[in-house]
Tab-separated table of N, CA and C in Angstrom:
chain	number	residue	atom	x	y	z
A	982	MET	N	19.007	34.849	12.560
A	982	MET	CA	19.842	33.701	12.867
A	982	MET	C	20.110	33.603	14.364
A	983	ARG	N	20.363	34.738	14.990
A	983	ARG	CA	20.659	34.764	16.422
A	983	ARG	C	19.447	34.332	17.248
A	984	LYS	N	18.252	34.758	16.823
A	984	LYS	CA	17.028	34.404	17.541
A	984	LYS	C	16.807	32.891	17.525
A	985	LYS	N	17.062	32.276	16.384
A	985	LYS	CA	16.874	30.826	16.272
A	985	LYS	C	17.809	30.073	17.212
A	986	GLN	N	19.026	30.548	17.328
A	986	GLN	CA	19.982	29.902	18.233
A	986	GLN	C	19.544	30.091	19.684
A	987	LYS	N	19.004	31.263	19.996
A	987	LYS	CA	18.531	31.553	21.347
A	987	LYS	C	17.370	30.624	21.720
A	988	VAL	N	16.436	30.445	20.786
A	988	VAL	CA	15.288	29.567	21.034
A	988	VAL	C	15.750	28.120	21.173
A	989	ARG	N	16.691	27.699	20.336
A	989	ARG	CA	17.224	26.335	20.446
A	989	ARG	C	17.856	26.117	21.816
A	990	ASN	N	18.601	27.105	22.271
A	990	ASN	CA	19.230	27.010	23.590
A	990	ASN	C	18.190	26.930	24.701
A	991	ARG	N	17.070	27.609	24.522
A	991	ARG	CA	15.989	27.535	25.523
A	991	ARG	C	15.412	26.130	25.594
A	992	HIS	N	15.271	25.479	24.440
A	992	HIS	CA	14.808	24.082	24.432
A	992	HIS	C	15.789	23.204	25.212
A	993	ILE	N	17.059	23.420	24.983
A	993	ILE	CA	18.087	22.634	25.673
A	993	ILE	C	18.031	22.884	27.174
A	994	VAL	N	17.868	24.144	27.574
A	994	VAL	CA	17.771	24.487	29.003
A	994	VAL	C	16.547	23.825	29.624
A	995	LEU	N	15.425	23.844	28.925
A	995	LEU	CA	14.203	23.209	29.431
A	995	LEU	C	14.414	21.711	29.636
A	996	ILE	N	14.972	21.052	28.655
A	996	ILE	CA	15.206	19.607	28.735
A	996	ILE	C	16.156	19.279	29.884
A	997	LEU	N	17.253	20.005	29.963
A	997	LEU	CA	18.225	19.766	31.040
A	997	LEU	C	17.635	20.085	32.412
A	998	SER	N	16.786	21.097	32.495
A	998	SER	CA	16.159	21.454	33.777
A	998	SER	C	15.307	20.313	34.315
A	999	VAL	N	14.507	19.716	33.443
A	999	VAL	CA	13.650	18.606	33.881
A	999	VAL	C	14.505	17.413	34.300
A	1000	ILE	N	15.545	17.136	33.555
A	1000	ILE	CA	16.440	16.027	33.913
A	1000	ILE	C	17.112	16.297	35.258
A	1001	LEU	N	17.568	17.524	35.470
A	1001	LEU	CA	18.223	17.874	36.741
A	1001	LEU	C	17.255	17.821	37.920
A	1002	VAL	N	16.018	18.269	37.714
A	1002	VAL	CA	15.013	18.172	38.786
A	1002	VAL	C	14.822	16.713	39.170
A	1003	SER	N	14.764	15.854	38.174
A	1003	SER	CA	14.608	14.424	38.441
A	1003	SER	C	15.801	13.867	39.212
A	1004	ILE	N	16.986	14.272	38.825
A	1004	ILE	CA	18.197	13.777	39.499
A	1004	ILE	C	18.268	14.287	40.933
A	1005	PHE	N	18.084	15.596	41.119
A	1005	PHE	CA	18.241	16.179	42.451
A	1005	PHE	C	17.095	15.834	43.405
A	1006	SER	N	15.964	15.420	42.863
A	1006	SER	CA	14.866	14.998	43.733
A	1006	SER	C	14.987	13.521	44.106
A	1007	ASN	N	15.998	12.868	43.550
A	1007	ASN	CA	16.221	11.431	43.769
A	1007	ASN	C	15.061	10.564	43.297
A	1008	SER	N	14.224	11.099	42.438
A	1008	SER	CA	13.090	10.316	41.949
A	1008	SER	C	13.539	9.184	41.029
A	1009	TRP	N	14.705	9.309	40.427
A	1009	TRP	CA	15.196	8.257	39.537
A	1009	TRP	C	15.295	6.918	40.257
A	1010	ARG	N	15.419	6.964	41.583
A	1010	ARG	CA	15.462	5.710	42.354
A	1010	ARG	C	14.116	4.987	42.347
A	1011	GLU	N	13.072	5.739	42.015
A	1011	GLU	CA	11.718	5.182	42.004
A	1011	GLU	C	11.309	4.636	40.632
A	1012	VAL	N	12.205	4.665	39.675
A	1012	VAL	CA	11.874	4.170	38.333
A	1012	VAL	C	11.338	2.739	38.368
A	1013	PRO	N	11.954	1.803	39.116
A	1013	PRO	CA	11.391	0.445	39.143
A	1013	PRO	C	9.940	0.407	39.646
A	1014	LYS	N	9.601	1.311	40.526
A	1014	LYS	CA	8.243	1.348	41.075
A	1014	LYS	C	7.255	1.986	40.098
A	1015	TYR	N	7.708	2.979	39.336
A	1015	TYR	CA	6.800	3.774	38.509
A	1015	TYR	C	7.055	3.670	37.007
A	1016	TYR	N	7.850	2.719	36.575
A	1016	TYR	CA	8.152	2.658	35.142
A	1016	TYR	C	6.898	2.424	34.301
A	1017	LYS	N	5.932	1.673	34.833
A	1017	LYS	CA	4.693	1.437	34.083
A	1017	LYS	C	3.930	2.742	33.889
A	1018	ASN	N	3.922	3.586	34.907
A	1018	ASN	CA	3.268	4.888	34.798
A	1018	ASN	C	3.963	5.754	33.747
A	1019	MET	N	5.276	5.661	33.713
A	1019	MET	CA	6.048	6.440	32.747
A	1019	MET	C	5.753	5.971	31.317
A	1020	VAL	N	5.652	4.669	31.132
A	1020	VAL	CA	5.316	4.119	29.814
A	1020	VAL	C	3.888	4.512	29.439
A	1021	TYR	N	2.996	4.455	30.406
A	1021	TYR	CA	1.601	4.839	30.185
A	1021	TYR	C	1.507	6.278	29.675
A	1022	VAL	N	2.166	7.206	30.354
A	1022	VAL	CA	2.114	8.618	29.967
A	1022	VAL	C	2.769	8.826	28.602
A	1023	SER	N	3.888	8.180	28.377
A	1023	SER	CA	4.568	8.275	27.079
A	1023	SER	C	3.677	7.765	25.954
A	1024	SER	N	3.014	6.670	26.212
A	1024	SER	CA	2.158	6.065	25.189
A	1024	SER	C	1.032	6.998	24.778
A	1025	PHE	N	0.375	7.601	25.756
A	1025	PHE	CA	-0.731	8.492	25.413
A	1025	PHE	C	-0.237	9.792	24.786
A	1026	ASN	N	0.946	10.217	25.113
A	1026	ASN	CA	1.540	11.373	24.443
A	1026	ASN	C	1.811	11.025	22.976
A	1027	ALA	N	2.336	9.831	22.739
A	1027	ALA	CA	2.600	9.383	21.364
A	1027	ALA	C	1.298	9.205	20.585
A	1028	ILE	N	0.261	8.705	21.260
A	1028	ILE	CA	-1.043	8.538	20.608
A	1028	ILE	C	-1.584	9.894	20.157
A	1029	TYR	N	-1.388	10.925	20.983
A	1029	TYR	CA	-1.807	12.275	20.587
A	1029	TYR	C	-1.144	12.660	19.266
A	1030	TYR	N	0.172	12.493	19.193
A	1030	TYR	CA	0.882	12.865	17.968
A	1030	TYR	C	0.446	12.020	16.780
A	1031	LEU	N	0.111	10.776	17.016
A	1031	LEU	CA	-0.331	9.899	15.939
A	1031	LEU	C	-1.727	10.287	15.446
A	1032	LEU	N	-2.676	10.419	16.366
A	1032	LEU	CA	-4.056	10.714	15.984
A	1032	LEU	C	-4.227	12.126	15.430
A	1033	CYS	N	-3.543	13.069	16.019
A	1033	CYS	CA	-3.761	14.479	15.672
A	1033	CYS	C	-2.652	15.053	14.800
A	1034	ARG	N	-1.878	14.204	14.164
A	1034	ARG	CA	-0.692	14.683	13.437
A	1034	ARG	C	-1.017	15.742	12.390
A	1035	ARG	N	-2.203	15.739	11.848
A	1035	ARG	CA	-2.569	16.741	10.844
A	1035	ARG	C	-3.377	17.888	11.438
A	1036	HIS	N	-3.629	17.805	12.728
A	1036	HIS	CA	-4.465	18.824	13.369
A	1036	HIS	C	-4.000	19.035	14.816
A	1037	LEU	N	-2.715	19.272	15.003
A	1037	LEU	CA	-2.155	19.449	16.348
A	1037	LEU	C	-2.685	20.733	16.976
A	1038	VAL	N	-3.011	20.663	18.260
A	1038	VAL	CA	-3.472	21.867	18.964
A	1038	VAL	C	-2.321	22.573	19.669
A	1039	TRP	N	-1.212	21.867	19.859
A	1039	TRP	CA	0.011	22.511	20.336
A	1039	TRP	C	1.185	21.858	19.618
A	1040	GLU	N	2.211	22.621	19.452
A	1040	GLU	CA	3.402	22.109	18.777
A	1040	GLU	C	4.614	22.863	19.293
A	1041	PHE	N	5.688	22.137	19.509
A	1041	PHE	CA	6.938	22.772	19.911
A	1041	PHE	C	7.550	23.450	18.695
A	1042	ILE	N	8.026	24.655	18.878
A	1042	ILE	CA	8.660	25.395	17.792
A	1042	ILE	C	10.126	24.965	17.757
A	1043	PRO	N	10.537	24.281	16.693
A	1043	PRO	CA	11.823	23.591	16.726
A	1043	PRO	C	13.076	24.384	16.361
A	1044	TYR	N	13.010	25.649	16.026
A	1044	TYR	CA	14.177	26.449	15.625
A	1044	TYR	C	15.515	25.720	15.706
A	1045	ARG	N	16.008	25.324	14.560
A	1045	ARG	CA	17.321	24.681	14.424
A	1045	ARG	C	17.445	23.366	15.209
A	1046	VAL	N	16.321	22.815	15.571
A	1046	VAL	CA	16.284	21.498	16.211
A	1046	VAL	C	15.270	20.694	15.405
A	1047	ASN	N	15.591	19.485	15.089
A	1047	ASN	CA	14.675	18.638	14.343
A	1047	ASN	C	13.393	18.455	15.142
A	1048	TRP	N	12.223	18.743	14.516
A	1048	TRP	CA	10.947	18.664	15.239
A	1048	TRP	C	10.662	17.248	15.724
A	1049	PHE	N	11.033	16.235	14.941
A	1049	PHE	CA	10.812	14.852	15.366
A	1049	PHE	C	11.643	14.543	16.611
A	1050	PHE	N	12.878	15.010	16.627
A	1050	PHE	CA	13.742	14.832	17.795
A	1050	PHE	C	13.126	15.507	19.019
A	1051	LEU	N	12.624	16.724	18.838
A	1051	LEU	CA	12.031	17.469	19.947
A	1051	LEU	C	10.796	16.757	20.501
A	1052	ARG	N	9.920	16.302	19.616
A	1052	ARG	CA	8.732	15.557	20.058
A	1052	ARG	C	9.136	14.278	20.787
A	1053	THR	N	10.116	13.581	20.243
A	1053	THR	CA	10.565	12.325	20.843
A	1053	THR	C	11.137	12.552	22.233
A	1054	VAL	N	11.941	13.584	22.392
A	1054	VAL	CA	12.514	13.899	23.708
A	1054	VAL	C	11.405	14.214	24.705
A	1055	HIS	N	10.419	14.990	24.288
A	1055	HIS	CA	9.323	15.314	25.200
A	1055	HIS	C	8.472	14.088	25.511
A	1056	THR	N	8.245	13.248	24.512
A	1056	THR	CA	7.413	12.059	24.712
A	1056	THR	C	8.110	10.996	25.552
A	1057	LEU	N	9.392	10.783	25.316
A	1057	LEU	CA	10.100	9.684	25.982
A	1057	LEU	C	10.902	10.091	27.214
A	1058	ILE	N	11.172	11.385	27.382
A	1058	ILE	CA	12.001	11.814	28.513
A	1058	ILE	C	11.291	12.834	29.400
A	1059	ILE	N	10.901	13.963	28.836
A	1059	ILE	CA	10.381	15.072	29.641
A	1059	ILE	C	9.098	14.694	30.381
A	1060	THR	N	8.073	14.292	29.642
A	1060	THR	CA	6.789	13.972	30.285
A	1060	THR	C	6.911	12.810	31.267
A	1061	PRO	N	7.568	11.704	30.913
A	1061	PRO	CA	7.722	10.627	31.900
A	1061	PRO	C	8.492	11.057	33.149
A	1062	LEU	N	9.516	11.895	32.990
A	1062	LEU	CA	10.259	12.358	34.168
A	1062	LEU	C	9.407	13.261	35.049
A	1063	LEU	N	8.573	14.099	34.435
A	1063	LEU	CA	7.653	14.922	35.235
A	1063	LEU	C	6.738	14.039	36.075
A	1064	VAL	N	6.192	13.016	35.437
A	1064	VAL	CA	5.298	12.099	36.149
A	1064	VAL	C	6.059	11.334	37.225
A	1065	LEU	N	7.276	10.939	36.937
A	1065	LEU	CA	8.092	10.230	37.926
A	1065	LEU	C	8.327	11.090	39.167
A	1066	VAL	N	8.733	12.332	38.973
A	1066	VAL	CA	8.972	13.220	40.118
A	1066	VAL	C	7.665	13.457	40.866
A	1067	PHE	N	6.584	13.683	40.123
A	1067	PHE	CA	5.269	13.893	40.735
A	1067	PHE	C	4.873	12.699	41.606
A	1068	LEU	N	4.959	11.495	41.065
A	1068	LEU	CA	4.541	10.300	41.807
A	1068	LEU	C	5.490	9.967	42.954
A	1069	SER	N	6.762	10.203	42.762
A	1069	SER	CA	7.731	9.849	43.810
A	1069	SER	C	7.600	10.742	45.037
A	1070	LYS	N	6.983	11.893	44.876
A	1070	LYS	CA	6.794	12.818	46.004
A	1070	LYS	C	5.351	12.832	46.510
A	1071	MET	N	4.569	11.835	46.107
A	1071	MET	CA	3.154	11.785	46.495
A	1071	MET	C	3.013	11.534	47.994
A	1072	PRO	N	2.331	12.452	48.703
A	1072	PRO	CA	2.124	12.251	50.144
A	1072	PRO	C	1.099	11.140	50.414
A	1073	ASN	N	0.972	10.781	51.683
A	1073	ASN	CA	0.081	9.676	52.057
A	1073	ASN	C	-1.346	10.105	52.355
A	1074	THR	N	-1.532	11.247	52.979
A	1074	THR	CA	-2.883	11.640	53.375
A	1074	THR	C	-3.631	12.258	52.201
A	1075	LEU	N	-4.941	12.101	52.203
A	1075	LEU	CA	-5.784	12.570	51.108
A	1075	LEU	C	-5.688	14.086	50.921
A	1076	PHE	N	-5.718	14.835	52.014
A	1076	PHE	CA	-5.636	16.292	51.914
A	1076	PHE	C	-4.299	16.723	51.314
A	1077	LYS	N	-3.220	16.112	51.767
A	1077	LYS	CA	-1.896	16.459	51.236
A	1077	LYS	C	-1.763	16.040	49.770
A	1078	GLN	N	-2.413	14.933	49.403
A	1078	GLN	CA	-2.408	14.524	47.999
A	1078	GLN	C	-3.123	15.561	47.137
A	1079	PHE	N	-4.251	16.057	47.636
A	1079	PHE	CA	-5.004	17.085	46.918
A	1079	PHE	C	-4.134	18.324	46.694
A	1080	ILE	N	-3.450	18.761	47.740
A	1080	ILE	CA	-2.550	19.916	47.639
A	1080	ILE	C	-1.428	19.614	46.647
A	1081	HIS	N	-0.917	18.396	46.683
A	1081	HIS	CA	0.149	17.970	45.766
A	1081	HIS	C	-0.327	18.075	44.312
A	1082	PHE	N	-1.536	17.584	44.020
A	1082	PHE	CA	-2.109	17.681	42.674
A	1082	PHE	C	-2.231	19.141	42.242
A	1083	ILE	N	-2.781	19.965	43.119
A	1083	ILE	CA	-2.973	21.389	42.803
A	1083	ILE	C	-1.629	22.059	42.538
A	1084	ARG	N	-0.675	21.830	43.420
A	1084	ARG	CA	0.649	22.453	43.281
A	1084	ARG	C	1.301	22.065	41.952
A	1085	TRP	N	1.292	20.778	41.633
A	1085	TRP	CA	1.928	20.321	40.398
A	1085	TRP	C	1.203	20.836	39.158
A	1086	THR	N	-0.114	20.906	39.229
A	1086	THR	CA	-0.876	21.433	38.093
A	1086	THR	C	-0.552	22.906	37.876
A	1087	ILE	N	-0.529	23.675	38.951
A	1087	ILE	CA	-0.230	25.107	38.833
A	1087	ILE	C	1.195	25.322	38.325
A	1088	ILE	N	2.147	24.631	38.910
A	1088	ILE	CA	3.546	24.797	38.487
A	1088	ILE	C	3.709	24.415	37.015
A	1089	SER	N	3.150	23.282	36.612
A	1089	SER	CA	3.275	22.836	35.218
A	1089	SER	C	2.619	23.820	34.256
A	1090	THR	N	1.461	24.336	34.647
A	1090	THR	CA	0.753	25.291	33.796
A	1090	THR	C	1.521	26.602	33.683
A	1091	VAL	N	2.061	27.085	34.792
A	1091	VAL	CA	2.848	28.326	34.764
A	1091	VAL	C	4.109	28.144	33.918
A	1092	VAL	N	4.779	27.013	34.080
A	1092	VAL	CA	5.978	26.750	33.269
A	1092	VAL	C	5.604	26.718	31.788
A	1093	GLU	N	4.494	26.069	31.449
A	1093	GLU	CA	4.083	26.044	30.041
A	1093	GLU	C	3.735	27.444	29.549
A	1094	TYR	N	3.097	28.240	30.386
A	1094	TYR	CA	2.792	29.628	30.016
A	1094	TYR	C	4.083	30.382	29.684
A	1095	LEU	N	5.093	30.222	30.525
A	1095	LEU	CA	6.379	30.886	30.282
A	1095	LEU	C	7.042	30.359	29.007
A	1096	ILE	N	6.929	29.057	28.787
A	1096	ILE	CA	7.473	28.452	27.568
A	1096	ILE	C	6.772	29.031	26.340
A	1097	HIS	N	5.457	29.201	26.451
A	1097	HIS	CA	4.687	29.792	25.352
A	1097	HIS	C	5.125	31.240	25.108
A	1098	LYS	N	5.321	31.989	26.175
A	1098	LYS	CA	5.755	33.388	26.045
A	1098	LYS	C	7.165	33.497	25.461
A	1099	LYS	N	7.985	32.491	25.671
A	1099	LYS	CA	9.350	32.478	25.121
A	1099	LYS	C	9.388	31.859	23.719
A	1100	HIS	N	8.207	31.597	23.153
A	1100	HIS	CA	8.077	31.094	21.783
A	1100	HIS	C	8.695	29.712	21.582
A	1101	LEU	N	8.541	28.858	22.588
A	1101	LEU	CA	9.008	27.477	22.448
A	1101	LEU	C	7.867	26.531	22.104
A	1102	ILE	N	6.633	26.999	22.313
A	1102	ILE	CA	5.463	26.185	22.003
A	1102	ILE	C	4.425	27.092	21.349
A	1103	LEU	N	3.721	26.532	20.391
A	1103	LEU	CA	2.720	27.271	19.637
A	1103	LEU	C	1.371	26.591	19.847
A	1104	TYR	N	0.343	27.384	20.091
A	1104	TYR	CA	-1.016	26.855	20.224
A	1104	TYR	C	-1.787	27.120	18.938
A	1105	ALA	N	-2.726	26.231	18.631
A	1105	ALA	CA	-3.547	26.388	17.429
A	1105	ALA	C	-4.956	25.890	17.708
A	1106	HIS	N	-5.866	26.249	16.843
A	1106	HIS	CA	-7.241	25.753	16.869
A	1106	HIS	C	-7.943	26.025	18.197
A	1107	GLY	N	-7.709	27.192	18.783
A	1107	GLY	CA	-8.386	27.578	20.014
A	1107	GLY	C	-7.755	27.056	21.293
A	1108	TRP	N	-6.659	26.328	21.162
A	1108	TRP	CA	-5.981	25.815	22.360
A	1108	TRP	C	-5.295	26.968	23.074
A	1109	ASN	N	-5.221	26.886	24.402
A	1109	ASN	CA	-4.488	27.890	25.174
A	1109	ASN	C	-3.963	27.242	26.449
A	1110	VAL	N	-3.292	28.030	27.260
A	1110	VAL	CA	-2.641	27.496	28.460
A	1110	VAL	C	-3.665	26.939	29.459
A	1111	LEU	N	-4.888	27.460	29.464
A	1111	LEU	CA	-5.905	26.921	30.378
A	1111	LEU	C	-6.289	25.491	29.991
A	1112	TRP	N	-6.389	25.227	28.685
A	1112	TRP	CA	-6.643	23.855	28.241
A	1112	TRP	C	-5.487	22.951	28.647
A	1113	SER	N	-4.283	23.478	28.531
A	1113	SER	CA	-3.113	22.700	28.955
A	1113	SER	C	-3.171	22.408	30.447
A	1114	GLY	N	-3.626	23.387	31.238
A	1114	GLY	CA	-3.782	23.180	32.676
A	1114	GLY	C	-4.729	22.028	32.971
A	1115	LEU	N	-5.842	21.979	32.244
A	1115	LEU	CA	-6.785	20.864	32.420
A	1115	LEU	C	-6.154	19.537	32.002
A	1116	LEU	N	-5.346	19.585	30.974
A	1116	LEU	CA	-4.656	18.370	30.545
A	1116	LEU	C	-3.640	17.910	31.591
A	1117	TYR	N	-2.994	18.860	32.270
A	1117	TYR	CA	-2.075	18.492	33.358
A	1117	TYR	C	-2.843	17.844	34.511
A	1118	VAL	N	-4.027	18.369	34.832
A	1118	VAL	CA	-4.857	17.741	35.873
A	1118	VAL	C	-5.110	16.290	35.487
A	1119	LYS	N	-5.551	16.095	34.253
A	1119	LYS	CA	-5.839	14.739	33.771
A	1119	LYS	C	-4.588	13.858	33.833
A	1120	MET	N	-3.468	14.379	33.370
A	1120	MET	CA	-2.236	13.587	33.350
A	1120	MET	C	-1.823	13.165	34.756
A	1121	PHE	N	-1.842	14.100	35.698
A	1121	PHE	CA	-1.405	13.771	37.054
A	1121	PHE	C	-2.404	12.850	37.761
A	1122	VAL	N	-3.692	13.117	37.609
A	1122	VAL	CA	-4.707	12.262	38.248
A	1122	VAL	C	-4.655	10.852	37.662
A	1123	TYR	N	-4.636	10.745	36.340
A	1123	TYR	CA	-4.613	9.427	35.710
A	1123	TYR	C	-3.313	8.682	36.019
A	1124	SER	N	-2.214	9.404	36.090
A	1124	SER	CA	-0.942	8.746	36.435
A	1124	SER	C	-1.002	8.146	37.829
A	1125	HIS	N	-1.611	8.888	38.746
A	1125	HIS	CA	-1.760	8.379	40.113
A	1125	HIS	C	-2.744	7.204	40.143
A	1126	LEU	N	-3.873	7.346	39.446
A	1126	LEU	CA	-4.857	6.267	39.405
A	1126	LEU	C	-4.281	5.004	38.765
A	1127	PHE	N	-3.423	5.189	37.776
A	1127	PHE	CA	-2.821	4.044	37.085
A	1127	PHE	C	-2.023	3.172	38.046
A	1128	THR	N	-1.466	3.782	39.086
A	1128	THR	CA	-0.716	3.029	40.092
A	1128	THR	C	-1.634	2.073	40.844
A	1129	LYS	N	-2.856	2.523	41.101
A	1129	LYS	CA	-3.779	1.749	41.927
A	1129	LYS	C	-4.740	0.882	41.113
A	1130	ARG	N	-5.228	1.422	39.997
A	1130	ARG	CA	-6.224	0.734	39.181
A	1130	ARG	C	-5.897	0.911	37.688
A	1131	PRO	N	-4.971	0.115	37.179
A	1131	PRO	CA	-4.520	0.338	35.797
A	1131	PRO	C	-5.593	0.114	34.717
A	1132	ILE	N	-6.390	-0.927	34.844
A	1132	ILE	CA	-7.370	-1.235	33.790
A	1132	ILE	C	-8.452	-0.158	33.699
A	1133	PRO	N	-9.115	0.212	34.802
A	1133	PRO	CA	-10.097	1.308	34.692
A	1133	PRO	C	-9.466	2.625	34.217
A	1134	THR	N	-8.223	2.863	34.614
A	1134	THR	CA	-7.547	4.090	34.186
A	1134	THR	C	-7.291	4.065	32.684
A	1135	LEU	N	-6.904	2.918	32.155
A	1135	LEU	CA	-6.723	2.799	30.704
A	1135	LEU	C	-8.035	3.051	29.972
A	1136	PHE	N	-9.124	2.512	30.506
A	1136	PHE	CA	-10.438	2.731	29.900
A	1136	PHE	C	-10.795	4.217	29.914
A	1137	LEU	N	-10.623	4.872	31.069
A	1137	LEU	CA	-10.883	6.316	31.157
A	1137	LEU	C	-9.995	7.099	30.189
A	1138	SER	N	-8.759	6.691	30.084
A	1138	SER	CA	-7.817	7.370	29.187
A	1138	SER	C	-8.244	7.233	27.731
A	1139	LEU	N	-8.651	6.037	27.360
A	1139	LEU	CA	-9.106	5.827	25.983
A	1139	LEU	C	-10.343	6.663	25.688
A	1140	CYS	N	-11.288	6.686	26.630
A	1140	CYS	CA	-12.502	7.488	26.444
A	1140	CYS	C	-12.167	8.970	26.299
A	1141	SER	N	-11.321	9.480	27.178
A	1141	SER	CA	-10.991	10.902	27.110
A	1141	SER	C	-10.141	11.218	25.882
A	1142	THR	N	-9.321	10.284	25.442
A	1142	THR	CA	-8.528	10.490	24.228
A	1142	THR	C	-9.432	10.565	23.004
A	1143	VAL	N	-10.402	9.662	22.922
A	1143	VAL	CA	-11.365	9.698	21.813
A	1143	VAL	C	-12.142	11.009	21.853
A	1144	PHE	N	-12.573	11.417	23.033
A	1144	PHE	CA	-13.304	12.680	23.181
A	1144	PHE	C	-12.456	13.861	22.706
A	1145	LEU	N	-11.216	13.935	23.170
A	1145	LEU	CA	-10.331	15.037	22.773
A	1145	LEU	C	-10.031	14.999	21.278
A	1146	PHE	N	-9.857	13.804	20.735
A	1146	PHE	CA	-9.598	13.668	19.300
A	1146	PHE	C	-10.789	14.174	18.492
A	1147	LEU	N	-11.986	13.719	18.848
A	1147	LEU	CA	-13.182	14.152	18.123
A	1147	LEU	C	-13.403	15.655	18.282
A	1148	ASN	N	-13.136	16.158	19.472
A	1148	ASN	CA	-13.259	17.597	19.714
A	1148	ASN	C	-12.270	18.387	18.870
A	1149	SER	N	-11.044	17.899	18.777
A	1149	SER	CA	-10.023	18.630	18.012
A	1149	SER	C	-10.355	18.633	16.521
A	1150	MET	N	-11.048	17.599	16.054
A	1150	MET	CA	-11.418	17.543	14.644
A	1150	MET	C	-12.529	18.536	14.316
A	1151	SER	N	-13.326	18.900	15.320
A	1151	SER	CA	-14.430	19.831	15.074
A	1151	SER	C	-13.985	21.289	15.158
A	1152	LEU	N	-12.758	21.536	15.615
A	1152	LEU	CA	-12.268	22.916	15.729
A	1152	LEU	C	-11.873	23.477	14.386
């Protein structure tokens, strides 16, 4: 019983941490500029849950928290806020942008690794933190591209989503 409460509290700390990072980075002021990107990322996160609902490759371990609530919070709050902070701090020069992408991918992957080690997320069907790292690369690159070229980015997203869906079905 105590372990379940501890894990639930970790979920709460994770959610509040992302919200606080967004607040203290002042990225919330950029919502009018990046709300479309936030909706874009949320939509593809929701599509993952819809398409792969019977064959999820990762799942949050909900200990004493409703799993639907947890997925919804991550889909509608956590992931969009990560993208908002990422985009709001995007540098202007190409080299600095490259470093920004690398830094955010590494930080996100390390945080997910720690979350996995704390038993807040479960991997299945051969998924691991390295696959998540590649997914973070895709998320950050596509989020940035969506700002400049939304239609081609949507096409690329649909293609990669179909590819990932078909791949997950073969596992």
